[in-house]
PDB file of C-alpha atoms in Angstrom:
ATOM      1  CA  UNK X   1     164.637  56.011 122.127  1.00  0.00           C
ATOM      2  CA  UNK X   2     162.147  57.309 119.559  1.00  0.00           C
ATOM      3  CA  UNK X   3     163.745  58.520 116.328  1.00  0.00           C
ATOM      4  CA  UNK X   4     162.205  61.145 114.024  1.00  0.00           C
ATOM      5  CA  UNK X   5     160.704  59.840 110.807  1.00  0.00           C
ATOM      6  CA  UNK X   6     160.170  61.392 107.413  1.00  0.00           C
ATOM      7  CA  UNK X   7     156.697  62.910 107.285  1.00  0.00           C
ATOM      8  CA  UNK X   8     154.466  61.173 104.754  1.00  0.00           C
ATOM      9  CA  UNK X   9     150.735  61.176 104.087  1.00  0.00           C
ATOM     10  CA  UNK X  10     150.602  57.429 104.723  1.00  0.00           C
ATOM     11  CA  UNK X  11     152.467  57.788 108.009  1.00  0.00           C
ATOM     12  CA  UNK X  12     150.095  60.505 109.165  1.00  0.00           C
ATOM     13  CA  UNK X  13     147.129  58.314 108.290  1.00  0.00           C
ATOM     14  CA  UNK X  14     148.660  55.451 110.274  1.00  0.00           C
ATOM     15  CA  UNK X  15     148.561  57.651 113.386  1.00  0.00           C
ATOM     16  CA  UNK X  16     144.834  58.192 112.865  1.00  0.00           C
ATOM     17  CA  UNK X  17     144.273  54.503 112.111  1.00  0.00           C
ATOM     18  CA  UNK X  18     145.896  53.512 115.412  1.00  0.00           C
ATOM     19  CA  UNK X  19     143.811  56.095 117.258  1.00  0.00           C
ATOM     20  CA  UNK X  20     140.686  54.766 115.559  1.00  0.00           C
ATOM     21  CA  UNK X  21     141.511  51.146 116.440  1.00  0.00           C
ATOM     22  CA  UNK X  22     142.189  52.064 120.071  1.00  0.00           C
ATOM     23  CA  UNK X  23     138.897  53.960 120.293  1.00  0.00           C
ATOM     24  CA  UNK X  24     136.837  51.106 118.843  1.00  0.00           C
ATOM     25  CA  UNK X  25     138.412  48.252 120.788  1.00  0.00           C
ATOM     26  CA  UNK X  26     138.514  49.970 124.186  1.00  0.00           C
ATOM     27  CA  UNK X  27     135.658  52.514 123.943  1.00  0.00           C
ATOM     28  CA  UNK X  28     138.110  55.245 124.915  1.00  0.00           C
ATOM     29  CA  UNK X  29     137.655  58.872 123.952  1.00  0.00           C
ATOM     30  CA  UNK X  30     140.576  59.854 121.723  1.00  0.00           C
ATOM     31  CA  UNK X  31     141.739  63.027 120.031  1.00  0.00           C
ATOM     32  CA  UNK X  32     144.788  63.663 117.860  1.00  0.00           C
ATOM     33  CA  UNK X  33     145.650  67.155 116.611  1.00  0.00           C
ATOM     34  CA  UNK X  34     148.497  67.741 114.139  1.00  0.00           C
ATOM     35  CA  UNK X  35     149.468  71.228 112.916  1.00  0.00           C
ATOM     36  CA  UNK X  36     152.356  71.753 110.534  1.00  0.00           C
ATOM     37  CA  UNK X  37     154.606  74.795 110.230  1.00  0.00           C
ATOM     38  CA  UNK X  38     152.546  76.013 107.284  1.00  0.00           C
ATOM     39  CA  UNK X  39     149.509  76.300 109.531  1.00  0.00           C
ATOM     40  CA  UNK X  40     147.575  73.369 108.043  1.00  0.00           C
ATOM     41  CA  UNK X  41     145.911  71.175 110.645  1.00  0.00           C
ATOM     42  CA  UNK X  42     144.473  67.695 110.554  1.00  0.00           C
ATOM     43  CA  UNK X  43     143.102  65.468 113.226  1.00  0.00           C
ATOM     44  CA  UNK X  44     141.089  62.552 114.525  1.00  0.00           C
ATOM     45  CA  UNK X  45     138.493  62.701 117.290  1.00  0.00           C
ATOM     46  CA  UNK X  46     135.827  60.454 118.739  1.00  0.00           C
ATOM     47  CA  UNK X  47     132.369  62.047 119.148  1.00  0.00           C
ATOM     48  CA  UNK X  48     132.737  63.711 122.545  1.00  0.00           C
ATOM     49  CA  UNK X  49     136.033  65.354 121.652  1.00  0.00           C
ATOM     50  CA  UNK X  50     135.181  66.358 118.085  1.00  0.00           C
ATOM     51  CA  UNK X  51     134.056  69.863 119.205  1.00  0.00           C
ATOM     52  CA  UNK X  52     137.709  70.644 119.932  1.00  0.00           C
ATOM     53  CA  UNK X  53     137.956  71.302 116.187  1.00  0.00           C
ATOM     54  CA  UNK X  54     135.232  73.968 116.443  1.00  0.00           C
ATOM     55  CA  UNK X  55     134.529  75.241 119.967  1.00  0.00           C
ATOM     56  CA  UNK X  56     138.125  74.566 120.978  1.00  0.00           C
ATOM     57  CA  UNK X  57     139.634  76.234 117.938  1.00  0.00           C
ATOM     58  CA  UNK X  58     140.011  79.709 119.544  1.00  0.00           C
ATOM     59  CA  UNK X  59     142.090  78.214 122.342  1.00  0.00           C
ATOM     60  CA  UNK X  60     144.259  76.265 119.889  1.00  0.00           C
ATOM     61  CA  UNK X  61     144.785  79.368 117.756  1.00  0.00           C
ATOM     62  CA  UNK X  62     145.762  81.383 120.827  1.00  0.00           C
ATOM     63  CA  UNK X  63     148.302  78.780 121.906  1.00  0.00           C
ATOM     64  CA  UNK X  64     149.810  78.659 118.444  1.00  0.00           C
ATOM     65  CA  UNK X  65     149.831  82.462 118.349  1.00  0.00           C
ATOM     66  CA  UNK X  66     151.707  82.620 121.634  1.00  0.00           C
ATOM     67  CA  UNK X  67     154.169  80.019 120.372  1.00  0.00           C
ATOM     68  CA  UNK X  68     154.565  81.038 116.752  1.00  0.00           C
ATOM     69  CA  UNK X  69     152.898  84.127 115.278  1.00  0.00           C
ATOM     70  CA  UNK X  70     153.808  83.158 111.713  1.00  0.00           C
ATOM     71  CA  UNK X  71     152.142  79.752 111.986  1.00  0.00           C
ATOM     72  CA  UNK X  72     148.931  81.133 113.452  1.00  0.00           C
ATOM     73  CA  UNK X  73     148.615  83.677 110.647  1.00  0.00           C
ATOM     74  CA  UNK X  74     148.481  80.751 108.240  1.00  0.00           C
ATOM     75  CA  UNK X  75     146.002  78.905 110.480  1.00  0.00           C
ATOM     76  CA  UNK X  76     143.653  81.875 110.518  1.00  0.00           C
ATOM     77  CA  UNK X  77     143.751  81.948 106.722  1.00  0.00           C
ATOM     78  CA  UNK X  78     142.194  78.475 106.610  1.00  0.00           C
ATOM     79  CA  UNK X  79     142.298  75.525 108.974  1.00  0.00           C
ATOM     80  CA  UNK X  80     141.365  72.035 107.850  1.00  0.00           C
ATOM     81  CA  UNK X  81     141.099  68.696 109.602  1.00  0.00           C
ATOM     82  CA  UNK X  82     140.285  65.209 108.441  1.00  0.00           C
ATOM     83  CA  UNK X  83     137.226  64.641 110.597  1.00  0.00           C
ATOM     84  CA  UNK X  84     133.799  64.207 109.017  1.00  0.00           C
ATOM     85  CA  UNK X  85     130.336  63.415 110.336  1.00  0.00           C
ATOM     86  CA  UNK X  86     131.638  59.980 111.363  1.00  0.00           C
ATOM     87  CA  UNK X  87     134.421  60.074 113.920  1.00  0.00           C
ATOM     88  CA  UNK X  88     137.861  59.925 112.393  1.00  0.00           C
ATOM     89  CA  UNK X  89     136.836  59.418 108.769  1.00  0.00           C
ATOM     90  CA  UNK X  90     139.033  61.534 106.484  1.00  0.00           C
ATOM     91  CA  UNK X  91     137.558  63.747 103.792  1.00  0.00           C
ATOM     92  CA  UNK X  92     139.571  62.484 100.856  1.00  0.00           C
ATOM     93  CA  UNK X  93     140.644  58.905 101.501  1.00  0.00           C
ATOM     94  CA  UNK X  94     139.234  55.514 102.364  1.00  0.00           C
ATOM     95  CA  UNK X  95     137.254  55.416 105.631  1.00  0.00           C
ATOM     96  CA  UNK X  96     138.870  53.811 108.638  1.00  0.00           C
ATOM     97  CA  UNK X  97     137.706  50.270 109.430  1.00  0.00           C
ATOM     98  CA  UNK X  98     135.549  49.423 112.420  1.00  0.00           C
ATOM     99  CA  UNK X  99     136.888  47.084 115.098  1.00  0.00           C
ATOM    100  CA  UNK X 100     134.975  44.934 117.599  1.00  0.00           C
ATOM    101  CA  UNK X 101     134.764  46.190 121.165  1.00  0.00           C
ATOM    102  CA  UNK X 102     136.713  43.989 123.620  1.00  0.00           C
ATOM    103  CA  UNK X 103     134.363  42.968 126.442  1.00  0.00           C
ATOM    104  CA  UNK X 104     136.895  41.126 128.610  1.00  0.00           C
ATOM    105  CA  UNK X 105     138.493  43.610 131.039  1.00  0.00           C
ATOM    106  CA  UNK X 106     141.926  41.992 131.039  1.00  0.00           C
ATOM    107  CA  UNK X 107     142.063  41.608 127.262  1.00  0.00           C
ATOM    108  CA  UNK X 108     140.851  45.177 126.817  1.00  0.00           C
ATOM    109  CA  UNK X 109     143.584  46.472 129.138  1.00  0.00           C
ATOM    110  CA  UNK X 110     146.235  44.527 127.224  1.00  0.00           C
ATOM    111  CA  UNK X 111     144.930  45.913 123.933  1.00  0.00           C
ATOM    112  CA  UNK X 112     144.852  49.449 125.323  1.00  0.00           C
ATOM    113  CA  UNK X 113     148.459  49.217 126.501  1.00  0.00           C
ATOM    114  CA  UNK X 114     149.715  47.688 123.255  1.00  0.00           C
ATOM    115  CA  UNK X 115     147.869  50.096 120.967  1.00  0.00           C
ATOM    116  CA  UNK X 116     148.785  53.148 123.013  1.00  0.00           C
ATOM    117  CA  UNK X 117     152.483  52.262 122.957  1.00  0.00           C
ATOM    118  CA  UNK X 118     152.344  51.891 119.162  1.00  0.00           C
ATOM    119  CA  UNK X 119     150.424  55.152 118.840  1.00  0.00           C
ATOM    120  CA  UNK X 120     152.827  56.916 121.215  1.00  0.00           C
ATOM    121  CA  UNK X 121     155.904  55.877 119.234  1.00  0.00           C
ATOM    122  CA  UNK X 122     154.409  56.867 115.886  1.00  0.00           C
ATOM    123  CA  UNK X 123     153.067  60.147 117.273  1.00  0.00           C
ATOM    124  CA  UNK X 124     156.387  61.148 118.869  1.00  0.00           C
ATOM    125  CA  UNK X 125     158.350  60.330 115.705  1.00  0.00           C
ATOM    126  CA  UNK X 126     156.118  62.701 113.739  1.00  0.00           C
ATOM    127  CA  UNK X 127     155.885  65.613 116.182  1.00  0.00           C
ATOM    128  CA  UNK X 128     158.030  68.253 117.825  1.00  0.00           C
ATOM    129  CA  UNK X 129     160.333  68.262 119.744  1.00  0.00           C
ATOM    130  CA  UNK X 130     161.489  64.745 118.720  1.00  0.00           C
ATOM    131  CA  UNK X 131     161.029  65.653 115.048  1.00  0.00           C
ATOM    132  CA  UNK X 132     162.157  69.253 114.540  1.00  0.00           C
ATOM    133  CA  UNK X 133     160.577  69.263 111.068  1.00  0.00           C
ATOM    134  CA  UNK X 134     157.406  67.541 112.254  1.00  0.00           C
ATOM    135  CA  UNK X 135     153.984  68.589 113.447  1.00  0.00           C
ATOM    136  CA  UNK X 136     152.934  70.515 116.489  1.00  0.00           C
ATOM    137  CA  UNK X 137     150.971  67.643 118.037  1.00  0.00           C
ATOM    138  CA  UNK X 138     148.472  66.851 120.767  1.00  0.00           C
ATOM    139  CA  UNK X 139     147.233  63.393 121.761  1.00  0.00           C
ATOM    140  CA  UNK X 140     144.748  62.539 124.506  1.00  0.00           C
ATOM    141  CA  UNK X 141     143.219  59.180 125.432  1.00  0.00           C
ATOM    142  CA  UNK X 142     140.489  59.030 128.104  1.00  0.00           C
ATOM    143  CA  UNK X 143     139.729  55.433 129.065  1.00  0.00           C
ATOM    144  CA  UNK X 144     136.756  53.722 130.673  1.00  0.00           C
ATOM    145  CA  UNK X 145     138.835  53.347 133.841  1.00  0.00           C
ATOM    146  CA  UNK X 146     139.040  57.154 134.151  1.00  0.00           C
ATOM    147  CA  UNK X 147     142.696  57.088 133.136  1.00  0.00           C
ATOM    148  CA  UNK X 148     143.729  59.949 130.898  1.00  0.00           C
ATOM    149  CA  UNK X 149     146.978  59.735 128.947  1.00  0.00           C
ATOM    150  CA  UNK X 150     148.395  62.599 126.937  1.00  0.00           C
ATOM    151  CA  UNK X 151     151.410  63.578 124.885  1.00  0.00           C
ATOM    152  CA  UNK X 152     151.934  66.974 123.322  1.00  0.00           C
ATOM    153  CA  UNK X 153     154.413  69.280 121.684  1.00  0.00           C
ATOM    154  CA  UNK X 154     155.400  72.310 123.796  1.00  0.00           C
ATOM    155  CA  UNK X 155     153.186  74.614 121.743  1.00  0.00           C
ATOM    156  CA  UNK X 156     150.006  72.641 122.530  1.00  0.00           C
ATOM    157  CA  UNK X 157     150.884  71.462 126.034  1.00  0.00           C
ATOM    158  CA  UNK X 158     148.698  74.185 127.656  1.00  0.00           C
ATOM    159  CA  UNK X 159     145.644  72.350 126.300  1.00  0.00           C
ATOM    160  CA  UNK X 160     146.167  69.927 129.166  1.00  0.00           C
ATOM    161  CA  UNK X 161     148.425  71.855 131.557  1.00  0.00           C
ATOM    162  CA  UNK X 162     146.363  74.998 132.118  1.00  0.00           C
ATOM    163  CA  UNK X 163     143.042  75.581 133.843  1.00  0.00           C
ATOM    164  CA  UNK X 164     141.411  76.924 130.679  1.00  0.00           C
ATOM    165  CA  UNK X 165     142.511  73.924 128.636  1.00  0.00           C
ATOM    166  CA  UNK X 166     141.455  71.370 131.242  1.00  0.00           C
ATOM    167  CA  UNK X 167     138.095  73.106 131.592  1.00  0.00           C
ATOM    168  CA  UNK X 168     137.380  72.714 127.876  1.00  0.00           C
ATOM    169  CA  UNK X 169     138.386  69.052 127.858  1.00  0.00           C
ATOM    170  CA  UNK X 170     136.491  68.221 131.057  1.00  0.00           C
ATOM    171  CA  UNK X 171     133.372  69.931 129.717  1.00  0.00           C
ATOM    172  CA  UNK X 172     133.487  67.896 126.512  1.00  0.00           C
ATOM    173  CA  UNK X 173     134.203  64.586 128.235  1.00  0.00           C
ATOM    174  CA  UNK X 174     131.425  65.117 130.773  1.00  0.00           C
ATOM    175  CA  UNK X 175     128.853  66.279 128.216  1.00  0.00           C
ATOM    176  CA  UNK X 176     125.784  64.058 127.691  1.00  0.00           C
ATOM    177  CA  UNK X 177     125.722  61.989 124.546  1.00  0.00           C
ATOM    178  CA  UNK X 178     123.881  63.505 121.588  1.00  0.00           C
ATOM    179  CA  UNK X 179     123.439  60.258 119.697  1.00  0.00           C
ATOM    180  CA  UNK X 180     120.460  57.933 119.791  1.00  0.00           C
ATOM    181  CA  UNK X 181     119.336  55.670 122.635  1.00  0.00           C
ATOM    182  CA  UNK X 182     121.725  53.082 123.992  1.00  0.00           C
ATOM    183  CA  UNK X 183     121.615  49.628 122.498  1.00  0.00           C
ATOM    184  CA  UNK X 184     120.410  46.629 124.446  1.00  0.00           C
ATOM    185  CA  UNK X 185     121.575  44.036 121.942  1.00  0.00           C
ATOM    186  CA  UNK X 186     124.924  43.183 120.409  1.00  0.00           C
ATOM    187  CA  UNK X 187     127.127  46.264 120.514  1.00  0.00           C
ATOM    188  CA  UNK X 188     129.634  44.759 118.122  1.00  0.00           C
ATOM    189  CA  UNK X 189     127.224  45.346 115.262  1.00  0.00           C
ATOM    190  CA  UNK X 190     126.676  48.992 116.166  1.00  0.00           C
ATOM    191  CA  UNK X 191     128.593  51.972 114.860  1.00  0.00           C
ATOM    192  CA  UNK X 192     131.173  53.829 116.913  1.00  0.00           C
ATOM    193  CA  UNK X 193     128.871  56.607 118.083  1.00  0.00           C
ATOM    194  CA  UNK X 194     126.172  54.239 119.365  1.00  0.00           C
ATOM    195  CA  UNK X 195     128.700  51.956 121.023  1.00  0.00           C
ATOM    196  CA  UNK X 196     130.455  54.786 122.820  1.00  0.00           C
ATOM    197  CA  UNK X 197     127.122  56.260 123.905  1.00  0.00           C
ATOM    198  CA  UNK X 198     126.243  52.980 125.557  1.00  0.00           C
ATOM    199  CA  UNK X 199     129.603  52.312 127.163  1.00  0.00           C
ATOM    200  CA  UNK X 200     130.765  55.786 128.167  1.00  0.00           C
ATOM    201  CA  UNK X 201     127.670  57.847 128.939  1.00  0.00           C
ATOM    202  CA  UNK X 202     127.560  56.963 132.633  1.00  0.00           C
ATOM    203  CA  UNK X 203     131.183  57.865 133.277  1.00  0.00           C
ATOM    204  CA  UNK X 204     132.453  61.251 134.436  1.00  0.00           C
ATOM    205  CA  UNK X 205     136.038  62.301 133.803  1.00  0.00           C
ATOM    206  CA  UNK X 206     137.973  64.590 136.126  1.00  0.00           C
ATOM    207  CA  UNK X 207     140.891  66.544 134.685  1.00  0.00           C
ATOM    208  CA  UNK X 208     142.779  66.067 137.952  1.00  0.00           C
ATOM    209  CA  UNK X 209     143.267  62.424 136.983  1.00  0.00           C
ATOM    210  CA  UNK X 210     145.337  63.179 133.896  1.00  0.00           C
ATOM    211  CA  UNK X 211     148.596  61.299 133.543  1.00  0.00           C
ATOM    212  CA  UNK X 212     151.342  62.751 131.393  1.00  0.00           C
ATOM    213  CA  UNK X 213     153.262  60.264 129.289  1.00  0.00           C
ATOM    214  CA  UNK X 214     156.993  61.061 129.156  1.00  0.00           C
ATOM    215  CA  UNK X 215     158.377  61.959 125.739  1.00  0.00           C
ATOM    216  CA  UNK X 216     161.021  59.285 126.095  1.00  0.00           C
ATOM    217  CA  UNK X 217     162.049  56.688 128.630  1.00  0.00           C
TER     218      UNK X 217
END
């Protein structure tokens, strides 16, 4: 059973660090959205899903409005997130480290499972409904094997449970890469955007393949 934890800046960063490590090692597309009751938001996203913080903002605001009119009023006054030009790098703290991509399929699957379970536990302990004083949260991982795992608070669940939400996510995940040409050499020396362009660009994700992860076992 996952227990709620006291919300701290370091704990929030650890969620993003786990998401970053999972993205690097498995070349998965990952997004984490956290919105507190004061309306402040922060998040992590790999390149394809980063537009959720801009193009997807109207949908997020609408969901929060439907769920909590007081919170959305604060969001409309000024929303912030920790993403910068590089995926997942926060604006006011040390950048997240890079991790080598795992080429071996079996080892990559083991790493994906282990990292996702750690991320899931940390995420649930910091978000509603497990933590009544925590964030409204949304987490999505889209893997190379076309598996899509998600966890969300009730307020943001429509991002993945409604046609409009799935359309936005599918459009982003299926969009062509905007970064430079794919590498032909050692990907481990490349940055995250180049590596994901090379590994993910030929894959198409279908929202019908989404798997919901239970809040608790």
